[in-house]
C-alpha cells in the first residue's frame, strides 16, 4: 500500500498562474481532506469530501476549488495563484468520522507563489 | 467554539531525559483525542488516540498520553527521549456527536521538540 500520495512535491508559480495538486489514496477511504500548513498556524482545513462526487468548504476555502470525481483521488485547484497561497499543502484521508477519524496524511506539496 | 491549545511552542530536552508535551482542549463534551508527529519535511503520522476506557493510552515509538477529564488535558509523555524524536508534535480533537461536524479534526498549533545530544 502506498497510502496517501501527493503530486507534485514542489512547485513555484507566478502570481496569477493556475495549477492543480493531485492527491491519491489506495485505502478505499470515504473521507478526504486538503489542509494548508503555515508557520505558527498549525493545519487549517481548506476543503474536504465525504465521498465520491461530493465536496465541501473547510475553514479557509477562498481561492481554492476541489473535485472528487473518483473515490481514490482528490484534486485541489488554484485558479489564480496569489503570494498568500505560498504554503505547504497536505492531503489526508480517513475511513470515517468521529472515532473512525484517524486521518492518514500524504508527504505534502511545498508551493511558492512569487 | 472548540479549540485545542498547545502551550509550549518549542521544547528542548537532552537525549535520555523524560518528556511531557501539554495539550488542553475546550469542548462541549469529551472529544476523541489524537497526537500526531511530523518529522522535518514529512507528513503527519498518528502516534496514539483516545476514544474511551483506560485514560492512559499507549502509542507507537514508546509514547503514551494521559487523558484527564477534570483538566481537559491530554498530555503526551515519553520516559526517555531519543535523538530521532526531534520533530513537531500536534494534538488534535474530533467531536463525538453524530451530527454534521464529526468529520472535523481540530489541530493545535504544534510543539517543536529539539533533542540535545
Coordinates of N, CA and C in Angstrom, one line a residue:
Chain A
X1 N 0.8 -1.2 0.0 CA 0.0 0.0 0.0 C 0.9 1.2 0.0
X2 N 0.6 2.1 -0.9 CA 1.3 3.4 -1.0 C 0.8 4.4 0.1
X3 N -0.5 4.2 0.5 CA -1.1 5.1 1.4 C -1.7 6.3 0.7
X4 N -1.2 7.5 1.1 CA -1.7 8.7 0.5 C -0.5 9.3 -0.2
X5 N -0.6 9.6 -1.5 CA 0.4 10.2 -2.3 C 0.0 11.6 -2.8
X6 N 0.9 12.4 -3.0 CA 0.7 13.8 -3.5 C 1.6 14.1 -4.6
X7 N 1.1 14.8 -5.6 CA 1.8 15.2 -6.8 C 1.5 16.7 -7.1
X8 N 2.5 17.6 -7.3 CA 3.9 17.4 -7.2 C 4.4 17.5 -5.8
X9 N 5.7 17.4 -5.5 CA 6.2 17.6 -4.2 C 6.6 19.1 -4.0
X10 N 7.0 19.7 -5.1 CA 7.4 21.1 -5.0 C 6.9 21.8 -6.3
X11 N 6.6 23.1 -6.1 CA 6.1 23.9 -7.3 C 6.3 25.4 -7.0
X12 N 6.8 26.1 -8.0 CA 6.9 27.5 -7.9 C 6.0 28.1 -9.0
X13 N 5.1 29.0 -8.6 CA 4.2 29.7 -9.5 C 4.4 31.2 -9.5
X14 N 4.0 31.8 -10.6 CA 4.0 33.3 -10.6 C 2.5 33.7 -10.3
X15 N 2.4 34.9 -9.7 CA 1.1 35.4 -9.4 C 0.2 35.3 -10.6
X16 N -1.0 34.8 -10.4 CA -2.0 34.7 -11.5 C -2.0 33.4 -12.2
X17 N -1.0 32.6 -12.0 CA -0.9 31.3 -12.7 C -1.9 30.3 -12.0
X18 N -2.2 29.3 -12.7 CA -3.1 28.3 -12.1 C -2.4 27.0 -12.0
X19 N -2.8 26.1 -11.1 CA -2.3 24.8 -11.0 C -3.2 23.8 -10.3
X20 N -3.0 22.6 -10.4 CA -3.8 21.6 -9.7 C -2.9 20.6 -9.0
X21 N -3.2 20.4 -7.7 CA -2.5 19.4 -6.9 C -3.3 18.2 -6.8
X22 N -2.6 17.1 -7.0 CA -3.3 15.8 -7.0 C -3.0 15.0 -5.8
X23 N -4.0 14.4 -5.2 CA -3.9 13.5 -4.1 C -4.6 12.2 -4.4
X24 N -3.9 11.1 -4.1 CA -4.4 9.8 -4.4 C -4.2 8.9 -3.1
X25 N -5.3 8.1 -2.8 CA -5.2 7.2 -1.7 C -5.6 5.8 -2.2
X26 N -5.0 4.8 -1.6 CA -5.3 3.4 -2.0 C -5.9 2.6 -0.9
X27 N -6.5 3.3 0.1 CA -7.0 2.6 1.3 C -8.5 2.5 1.2
X28 N -9.1 2.9 0.1 CA -10.6 2.9 0.0 C -11.3 3.7 1.0
X29 N -10.7 4.8 1.4 CA -11.3 5.7 2.4 C -12.4 6.6 1.8
X30 N -13.4 6.8 2.6 CA -14.5 7.6 2.1 C -14.1 9.1 2.2
X31 N -13.5 9.5 3.3 CA -13.3 10.9 3.5 C -11.9 11.3 3.1
X32 N -11.8 12.5 2.4 CA -10.5 13.1 2.1 C -10.5 14.6 2.4
X33 N -9.3 15.1 2.6 CA -9.2 16.5 3.1 C -8.0 17.1 2.5
X34 N -8.1 18.4 2.3 CA -6.9 19.3 2.0 C -6.7 20.3 3.1
X35 N -5.4 20.3 3.6 CA -5.0 21.3 4.6 C -3.9 22.1 4.0
X36 N -3.7 23.3 4.6 CA -2.5 24.1 4.4 C -1.9 24.3 5.8
X37 N -0.5 24.3 5.7 CA 0.2 24.4 6.9 C 1.2 25.6 6.8
X38 N 1.0 26.6 7.7 CA 1.8 27.8 7.7 C 2.5 27.9 9.1
X39 N 3.7 28.5 9.1 CA 4.4 28.5 10.4 C 3.6 29.2 11.5
X40 N 3.5 28.5 12.7 CA 2.8 29.1 13.8 C 1.3 29.0 13.7
X41 N 0.8 28.4 12.6 CA -0.7 28.4 12.4 C -1.3 27.0 12.5
X42 N -0.4 26.0 12.6 CA -0.9 24.6 12.6 C -1.5 24.2 11.3
X43 N -2.4 23.3 11.2 CA -3.0 22.9 10.0 C -4.4 23.5 9.9
X44 N -4.7 24.0 8.8 CA -6.0 24.6 8.6 C -6.7 23.9 7.4
X45 N -8.0 23.5 7.6 CA -8.7 22.8 6.6 C -9.2 23.7 5.5
X46 N -8.9 23.3 4.2 CA -9.3 24.1 3.1 C -10.6 23.6 2.6
X47 N -10.7 22.4 2.1 CA -11.9 21.7 1.7 C -11.8 20.2 2.1
X48 N -13.0 19.6 2.0 CA -13.0 18.2 2.3 C -14.1 17.5 1.5
X49 N -14.0 16.2 1.5 CA -15.0 15.4 0.8 C -15.5 14.2 1.6
X50 N -16.8 14.0 1.6 CA -17.3 12.8 2.4 C -17.6 11.6 1.5
X51 N -17.2 11.7 0.2 CA -17.4 10.6 -0.7 C -17.3 11.1 -2.1
X52 N -17.2 10.1 -3.0 CA -17.0 10.4 -4.4 C -18.2 11.3 -4.9
X53 N -17.8 12.4 -5.6 CA -18.7 13.3 -6.2 C -19.2 14.4 -5.2
X54 N -18.7 14.4 -4.0 CA -19.1 15.4 -3.0 C -17.9 16.2 -2.6
X55 N -18.1 17.5 -2.3 CA -17.0 18.3 -1.7 C -17.7 19.4 -0.8
X56 N -16.9 19.9 0.1 CA -17.5 21.0 1.0 C -16.3 21.8 1.4
X57 N -16.7 23.1 1.9 CA -15.7 24.0 2.3 C -15.3 23.8 3.7
X58 N -14.0 24.0 4.0 CA -13.5 24.0 5.3 C -13.3 25.4 5.9
X59 N -12.2 25.6 6.7 CA -12.0 26.9 7.3 C -11.6 28.0 6.4
X60 N -10.7 27.6 5.4 CA -10.1 28.6 4.6 C -10.2 28.3 3.1
X61 N -11.4 28.3 2.6 CA -11.6 27.8 1.2 C -11.4 28.8 0.1
X62 N -11.3 30.1 0.5 CA -11.2 31.1 -0.6 C -10.0 31.0 -1.4
X63 N -10.2 31.1 -2.8 CA -9.1 31.0 -3.7 C -8.8 29.6 -4.2
X64 N -9.5 28.6 -3.6 CA -9.3 27.2 -4.0 C -10.6 26.5 -4.5
X65 N -10.4 25.6 -5.4 CA -11.5 24.7 -5.7 C -11.0 23.3 -5.7
X66 N -12.0 22.3 -5.5 CA -11.7 20.9 -5.4 C -12.6 20.1 -6.2
X67 N -12.2 18.9 -6.5 CA -13.0 17.9 -7.2 C -12.7 16.5 -6.7
X68 N -13.8 15.7 -6.7 CA -13.6 14.3 -6.3 C -14.4 13.4 -7.2
X69 N -13.9 13.3 -8.4 CA -14.6 12.5 -9.5 C -14.4 11.0 -9.3
X70 N -13.3 10.6 -8.7 CA -13.1 9.2 -8.3 C -12.8 9.1 -6.8
X71 N -13.3 8.0 -6.2 CA -13.1 7.9 -4.8 C -11.7 8.0 -4.3
X72 N -10.8 7.5 -5.1 CA -9.4 7.5 -4.7 C -8.6 8.8 -4.9
X73 N -9.2 9.8 -5.6 CA -8.5 11.0 -6.0 C -9.2 12.2 -5.5
X74 N -8.4 13.2 -5.0 CA -9.0 14.4 -4.5 C -8.1 15.5 -5.1
X75 N -8.6 16.4 -6.0 CA -7.8 17.4 -6.6 C -8.0 18.8 -6.0
X76 N -7.0 19.5 -5.8 CA -7.1 20.9 -5.3 C -6.6 21.8 -6.4
X77 N -7.4 22.8 -6.7 CA -7.0 23.7 -7.8 C -6.9 25.1 -7.3
X78 N -5.9 25.8 -7.8 CA -5.7 27.2 -7.6 C -5.9 27.9 -9.0
X79 N -7.0 28.7 -9.1 CA -7.3 29.3 -10.4 C -6.4 30.4 -10.7
X80 N -6.1 31.3 -9.7 CA -5.2 32.4 -9.9 C -4.4 32.6 -8.7
X81 N -3.2 32.0 -8.7 CA -2.4 32.0 -7.5 C -2.0 33.4 -7.0
X82 N -2.0 33.5 -5.7 CA -1.5 34.7 -5.0 C -0.4 34.4 -4.0
X83 N 0.5 35.3 -3.7 CA 1.6 35.1 -2.8 C 1.1 34.6 -1.4
X84 N -0.2 35.0 -1.0 CA -0.7 34.5 0.2 C -1.0 33.0 0.2
X85 N -0.9 32.4 -0.9 CA -1.1 30.9 -1.0 C 0.2 30.1 -1.0
X86 N 1.3 30.8 -0.8 CA 2.5 30.2 -0.5 C 2.4 29.4 0.8
X87 N 2.6 28.1 0.7 CA 2.3 27.3 1.9 C 2.8 25.8 1.6
X88 N 2.6 25.0 2.6 CA 2.8 23.6 2.4 C 1.4 22.9 2.5
X89 N 1.0 22.2 1.5 CA -0.3 21.6 1.4 C -0.3 20.1 1.6
X90 N -1.2 19.7 2.5 CA -1.2 18.3 2.9 C -2.6 17.8 2.5
X91 N -2.6 16.6 2.0 CA -3.8 15.8 1.7 C -3.9 14.8 2.8
X92 N -5.1 14.4 3.2 CA -5.3 13.3 4.2 C -6.6 12.6 3.8
X93 N -6.7 11.3 4.3 CA -7.9 10.6 4.1 C -8.2 9.8 5.4
X94 N -9.5 9.5 5.6 CA -9.9 8.7 6.8 C -11.0 7.8 6.4
X95 N -11.2 6.7 7.1 CA -12.2 5.7 6.8 C -13.6 6.2 7.3
X96 N -13.7 7.1 8.2 CA -15.0 7.6 8.7 C -14.8 8.8 9.5
X97 N -15.8 9.0 10.4 CA -15.8 10.2 11.2 C -15.8 9.8 12.7
X98 N -15.8 10.8 13.6 CA -15.8 10.5 15.0 C -14.6 9.6 15.4
X99 N -14.9 8.5 16.0 CA -13.8 7.6 16.4 C -13.1 6.9 15.2
X100 N -13.7 7.0 14.1 CA -13.0 6.5 12.9 C -12.2 7.5 12.2
X101 N -12.1 8.7 12.8 CA -11.5 9.8 12.1 C -10.0 9.8 12.3
X102 N -9.4 8.7 12.1 CA -7.9 8.6 12.1 C -7.5 9.0 10.7
X103 N -6.9 10.2 10.6 CA -6.5 10.7 9.3 C -5.1 10.3 8.9
X104 N -4.9 9.8 7.7 CA -3.7 9.4 7.1 C -3.2 10.5 6.2
X105 N -2.0 11.0 6.4 CA -1.5 12.1 5.6 C -0.5 11.8 4.5
X106 N -0.6 12.6 3.4 CA 0.4 12.5 2.4 C 1.7 13.2 2.8
X107 N 2.7 13.2 2.0 CA 4.0 13.8 2.3 C 4.0 15.3 2.1
X108 N 3.0 15.9 1.5 CA 3.0 17.3 1.3 C 3.5 17.8 0.0
X109 N 3.0 19.0 -0.4 CA 3.4 19.8 -1.6 C 3.8 21.1 -1.1
X110 N 5.0 21.5 -1.4 CA 5.5 22.8 -1.0 C 5.3 23.8 -2.2
X111 N 4.5 24.7 -2.0 CA 4.1 25.7 -3.1 C 4.6 27.1 -2.8
X112 N 5.3 27.7 -3.7 CA 5.8 29.1 -3.6 C 5.1 29.9 -4.7
X113 N 4.5 31.0 -4.3 CA 3.9 31.8 -5.3 C 4.7 33.2 -5.3
X114 N 5.3 33.5 -6.4 CA 6.1 34.7 -6.5 C 5.3 35.9 -7.0
Chain B
X1 N -16.9 27.8 20.7 CA -16.3 27.0 19.6 C -15.2 26.2 20.2
X2 N -15.0 25.0 19.6 CA -13.9 24.1 20.1 C -12.6 24.6 19.8
X3 N -11.6 24.3 20.7 CA -10.3 24.8 20.4 C -9.3 23.8 21.1
X4 N -8.1 23.8 20.6 CA -7.0 23.0 21.1 C -5.8 23.9 21.4
X5 N -5.3 23.8 22.6 CA -4.1 24.7 22.9 C -2.9 23.8 23.3
X6 N -1.8 24.1 22.6 CA -0.6 23.5 23.0 C 0.3 24.7 23.5
X7 N 0.4 24.8 24.8 CA 1.0 26.0 25.4 C 2.5 26.2 25.1
X8 N 3.2 25.1 24.8 CA 4.6 25.2 24.5 C 4.9 25.2 23.0
X9 N 5.5 26.3 22.5 CA 5.8 26.4 21.1 C 7.0 25.5 20.8
X10 N 8.0 25.6 21.7 CA 9.3 24.9 21.5 C 9.8 24.4 22.8
X11 N 10.2 23.1 22.8 CA 10.8 22.5 24.0 C 12.1 21.9 23.6
X12 N 13.1 22.0 24.4 CA 14.4 21.4 24.2 C 14.7 20.4 25.4
X13 N 15.0 19.2 25.1 CA 15.4 18.3 26.1 C 16.7 17.6 25.7
X14 N 17.3 17.0 26.7 CA 18.6 16.2 26.4 C 18.2 14.8 26.1
X15 N 19.0 14.2 25.3 CA 18.7 12.8 25.0 C 18.7 11.9 26.2
X16 N 17.8 11.1 26.4 CA 17.7 10.3 27.6 C 16.8 10.8 28.7
X17 N 16.5 12.1 28.6 CA 15.6 12.8 29.6 C 14.2 12.4 29.3
X18 N 13.3 12.7 30.3 CA 11.9 12.4 30.1 C 11.3 13.6 29.4
X19 N 10.1 13.4 28.8 CA 9.4 14.4 28.0 C 7.9 14.4 28.4
X20 N 7.4 15.6 28.5 CA 5.9 15.8 28.6 C 5.5 17.0 27.7
X21 N 4.6 16.8 26.8 CA 4.1 17.8 25.9 C 2.6 18.0 26.3
X22 N 2.3 19.3 26.5 CA 1.0 19.6 27.0 C -0.1 19.8 25.9
X23 N -1.3 19.4 26.2 CA -2.4 19.7 25.3 C -3.7 19.9 26.1
X24 N -4.3 21.0 25.9 CA -5.6 21.3 26.5 C -6.6 21.6 25.5
X25 N -7.8 21.2 25.7 CA -8.9 21.4 24.8 C -10.1 22.0 25.4
X26 N -10.9 22.7 24.6 CA -12.1 23.3 25.0 C -13.2 22.8 24.1
X27 N -14.1 22.0 24.8 CA -15.1 21.4 24.0 C -16.4 21.2 24.9
X28 N -17.5 21.1 24.2 CA -18.8 20.9 25.0 C -18.8 19.6 25.7
X29 N -18.3 18.5 25.0 CA -18.3 17.2 25.6 C -16.9 16.6 25.3
X30 N -16.5 15.6 26.0 CA -15.2 15.0 25.8 C -15.1 14.5 24.3
X31 N -14.1 15.1 23.6 CA -14.0 14.6 22.2 C -13.1 13.4 22.1
X32 N -12.9 12.9 20.9 CA -11.9 12.0 20.6 C -10.6 12.7 20.5
X33 N -9.5 12.1 21.0 CA -8.2 12.8 21.1 C -7.1 12.1 20.4
X34 N -6.3 12.9 19.8 CA -5.2 12.3 19.0 C -3.9 13.1 19.2
X35 N -2.8 12.4 19.0 CA -1.5 13.0 18.9 C -0.8 12.6 17.6
X36 N -0.3 13.5 16.9 CA 0.4 13.3 15.6 C 1.8 13.8 15.8
X37 N 2.7 13.2 15.0 CA 4.1 13.7 14.9 C 4.5 14.0 13.5
X38 N 5.2 15.1 13.3 CA 5.6 15.4 11.9 C 7.1 15.6 11.9
X39 N 7.8 14.7 11.3 CA 9.3 14.9 11.1 C 9.6 15.9 10.0
X40 N 10.7 16.5 10.1 CA 11.1 17.5 9.1 C 10.8 17.1 7.6
X41 N 10.1 17.9 6.9 CA 9.8 17.6 5.5 C 8.9 16.4 5.2
X42 N 8.2 16.0 6.3 CA 7.3 14.8 6.1 C 5.9 15.2 6.4
X43 N 5.0 14.3 6.1 CA 3.6 14.4 6.6 C 3.4 14.1 8.0
X44 N 2.2 14.1 8.5 CA 1.9 13.8 9.9 C 1.6 12.3 10.0
X45 N 2.1 11.8 11.1 CA 1.9 10.3 11.5 C 1.2 10.2 12.8
X46 N 0.2 9.4 12.9 CA -0.5 9.2 14.2 C 0.3 8.5 15.2
X47 N 0.5 9.1 16.4 CA 1.2 8.4 17.5 C 0.2 7.6 18.3
X48 N -0.9 8.2 18.7 CA -1.8 7.5 19.5 C -3.2 8.2 19.5
X49 N -4.2 7.6 20.1 CA -5.5 8.2 20.1 C -6.3 7.7 21.3
X50 N -7.2 8.5 21.8 CA -8.0 8.1 22.9 C -9.5 8.2 22.5
X51 N -10.2 7.1 22.7 CA -11.7 7.1 22.4 C -12.5 6.9 23.7
X52 N -12.1 6.0 24.5 CA -12.8 5.7 25.8 C -12.0 4.7 26.6
X53 N -12.5 4.5 27.8 CA -11.9 3.5 28.7 C -10.7 4.0 29.4
X54 N -9.6 3.1 29.4 CA -8.4 3.5 30.2 C -7.9 4.8 29.8
X55 N -7.6 5.7 30.7 CA -7.2 7.0 30.4 C -5.8 7.2 30.1
X56 N -5.0 6.1 30.3 CA -3.6 6.1 29.9 C -3.5 5.3 28.6
X57 N -3.1 5.9 27.5 CA -3.1 5.3 26.2 C -1.6 5.1 25.7
X58 N -1.4 3.9 25.2 CA 0.0 3.7 24.7 C 0.0 3.8 23.2
X59 N 1.1 4.4 22.7 CA 1.2 4.6 21.3 C 2.4 4.0 20.7
X60 N 2.8 4.4 19.5 CA 4.0 3.9 18.8 C 5.2 4.7 19.3
X61 N 6.3 4.1 19.1 CA 7.6 4.8 19.3 C 7.8 5.0 20.8
X62 N 7.1 4.3 21.7 CA 7.3 4.4 23.1 C 6.6 5.6 23.8
X63 N 5.7 6.2 23.1 CA 4.9 7.3 23.6 C 3.7 6.9 24.3
X64 N 3.2 7.6 25.3 CA 2.0 7.4 25.9 C 1.3 8.8 26.2
X65 N 0.0 8.8 26.4 CA -0.7 10.0 26.8 C -1.7 9.7 27.8
X66 N -2.0 10.7 28.6 CA -3.0 10.5 29.7 C -4.1 11.5 29.5
X67 N -5.3 11.0 29.5 CA -6.5 11.9 29.4 C -6.9 12.2 30.8
X68 N -7.1 13.5 31.1 CA -7.6 13.9 32.4 C -8.8 14.8 32.1
X69 N -10.0 14.2 32.4 CA -11.2 15.0 32.1 C -11.3 16.2 32.9
X70 N -10.9 16.2 34.2 CA -11.1 17.3 35.1 C -10.2 18.5 34.7
X71 N -9.2 18.2 33.9 CA -8.3 19.3 33.5 C -8.4 19.5 32.0
X72 N -9.3 18.8 31.3 CA -9.4 18.9 29.9 C -8.1 18.9 29.2
X73 N -7.3 17.9 29.6 CA -6.0 17.7 29.1 C -5.7 16.4 28.5
X74 N -4.7 16.3 27.6 CA -4.3 15.0 27.0 C -2.8 15.2 26.7
X75 N -2.0 15.1 27.8 CA -0.6 15.3 27.7 C 0.1 14.1 27.2
X76 N 1.1 14.3 26.3 CA 1.9 13.3 25.7 C 3.2 13.1 26.5
X77 N 3.6 11.9 26.7 CA 4.8 11.6 27.6 C 5.7 10.6 26.9
X78 N 7.0 10.7 27.3 CA 7.9 9.6 26.9 C 9.0 9.6 28.0
X79 N 9.3 8.4 28.5 CA 10.2 8.3 29.7 C 11.7 8.7 29.3
X80 N 12.1 8.4 28.1 CA 13.5 8.6 27.7 C 13.5 8.9 26.2
X81 N 13.9 10.2 26.0 CA 13.8 10.7 24.6 C 15.1 10.3 23.8
X82 N 14.8 10.0 22.5 CA 15.9 9.6 21.6 C 16.1 10.8 20.6
X83 N 17.3 10.9 20.1 CA 17.6 12.0 19.1 C 16.6 11.9 18.0
X84 N 16.1 10.7 17.6 CA 15.2 10.6 16.5 C 13.8 11.1 16.8
X85 N 13.5 11.5 18.0 CA 12.2 12.0 18.4 C 12.1 13.5 18.1
X86 N 13.2 14.1 17.7 CA 13.1 15.5 17.3 C 12.2 15.7 16.1
X87 N 11.1 16.5 16.4 CA 10.1 16.6 15.4 C 9.1 17.7 15.9
X88 N 8.0 17.9 15.2 CA 6.9 18.7 15.7 C 5.7 17.8 16.0
X89 N 5.1 18.1 17.1 CA 4.0 17.3 17.6 C 2.7 18.1 17.7
X90 N 1.7 17.5 17.2 CA 0.4 18.1 17.1 C -0.7 17.3 17.9
X91 N -1.4 18.0 18.7 CA -2.5 17.4 19.4 C -3.8 17.8 18.5
X92 N -4.7 16.8 18.5 CA -5.9 17.1 17.6 C -7.1 16.5 18.3
X93 N -8.3 17.0 18.1 CA -9.5 16.5 18.6 C -10.6 16.4 17.6
X94 N -11.5 15.4 17.8 CA -12.6 15.2 16.9 C -13.9 15.1 17.7
X95 N -15.0 15.7 17.3 CA -16.2 15.7 18.2 C -16.8 14.3 18.2
X96 N -17.5 13.9 19.3 CA -18.2 12.6 19.4 C -19.5 12.6 18.7
X97 N -20.1 13.8 18.5 CA -21.5 13.8 18.1 C -21.6 13.2 16.7
X98 N -22.8 12.7 16.4 CA -23.0 12.1 15.1 C -23.6 13.1 14.1
X99 N -23.5 14.3 14.4 CA -24.0 15.4 13.5 C -23.0 15.7 12.4
X100 N -23.3 16.8 11.8 CA -22.6 17.1 10.6 C -21.1 17.5 10.8
X101 N -20.7 17.8 12.0 CA -19.3 18.3 12.1 C -18.3 17.2 12.6
X102 N -18.8 16.0 12.6 CA -17.8 15.0 13.2 C -16.8 14.5 12.2
X103 N -16.7 15.1 11.0 CA -15.6 14.8 10.2 C -14.4 15.6 10.6
X104 N -14.6 16.7 11.4 CA -13.6 17.7 11.6 C -12.6 17.3 12.6
X105 N -11.4 17.4 12.3 CA -10.3 17.3 13.2 C -9.7 18.6 13.4
X106 N -9.7 19.1 14.7 CA -9.1 20.4 15.0 C -7.7 20.2 15.6
X107 N -6.8 20.9 15.0 CA -5.4 20.7 15.4 C -4.9 21.8 16.3
X108 N -4.1 21.5 17.3 CA -3.3 22.6 17.9 C -2.2 23.1 17.0
X109 N -1.5 24.1 17.5 CA -0.6 24.8 16.6 C 0.8 24.1 16.6
X110 N 0.9 23.1 17.4 CA 2.1 22.3 17.4 C 3.2 22.7 18.5
X111 N 4.0 21.7 18.9 CA 5.1 21.9 19.7 C 6.3 21.3 19.0
X112 N 7.3 22.2 18.8 CA 8.6 21.7 18.2 C 9.5 21.2 19.3
X113 N 9.9 20.0 19.1 CA 10.8 19.3 20.1 C 12.2 19.3 19.5
X114 N 13.2 19.8 20.2 CA 14.6 19.7 19.9 C 15.2 18.8 20.9
X115 N 16.1 17.9 20.5 CA 16.8 16.9 21.4 C 18.3 17.2 21.3
X116 N 18.8 17.6 22.4 CA 20.3 17.8 22.5 C 21.0 16.5 22.8
X117 N 22.2 16.3 22.2 CA 22.9 15.1 22.5 C 23.5 15.0 23.9

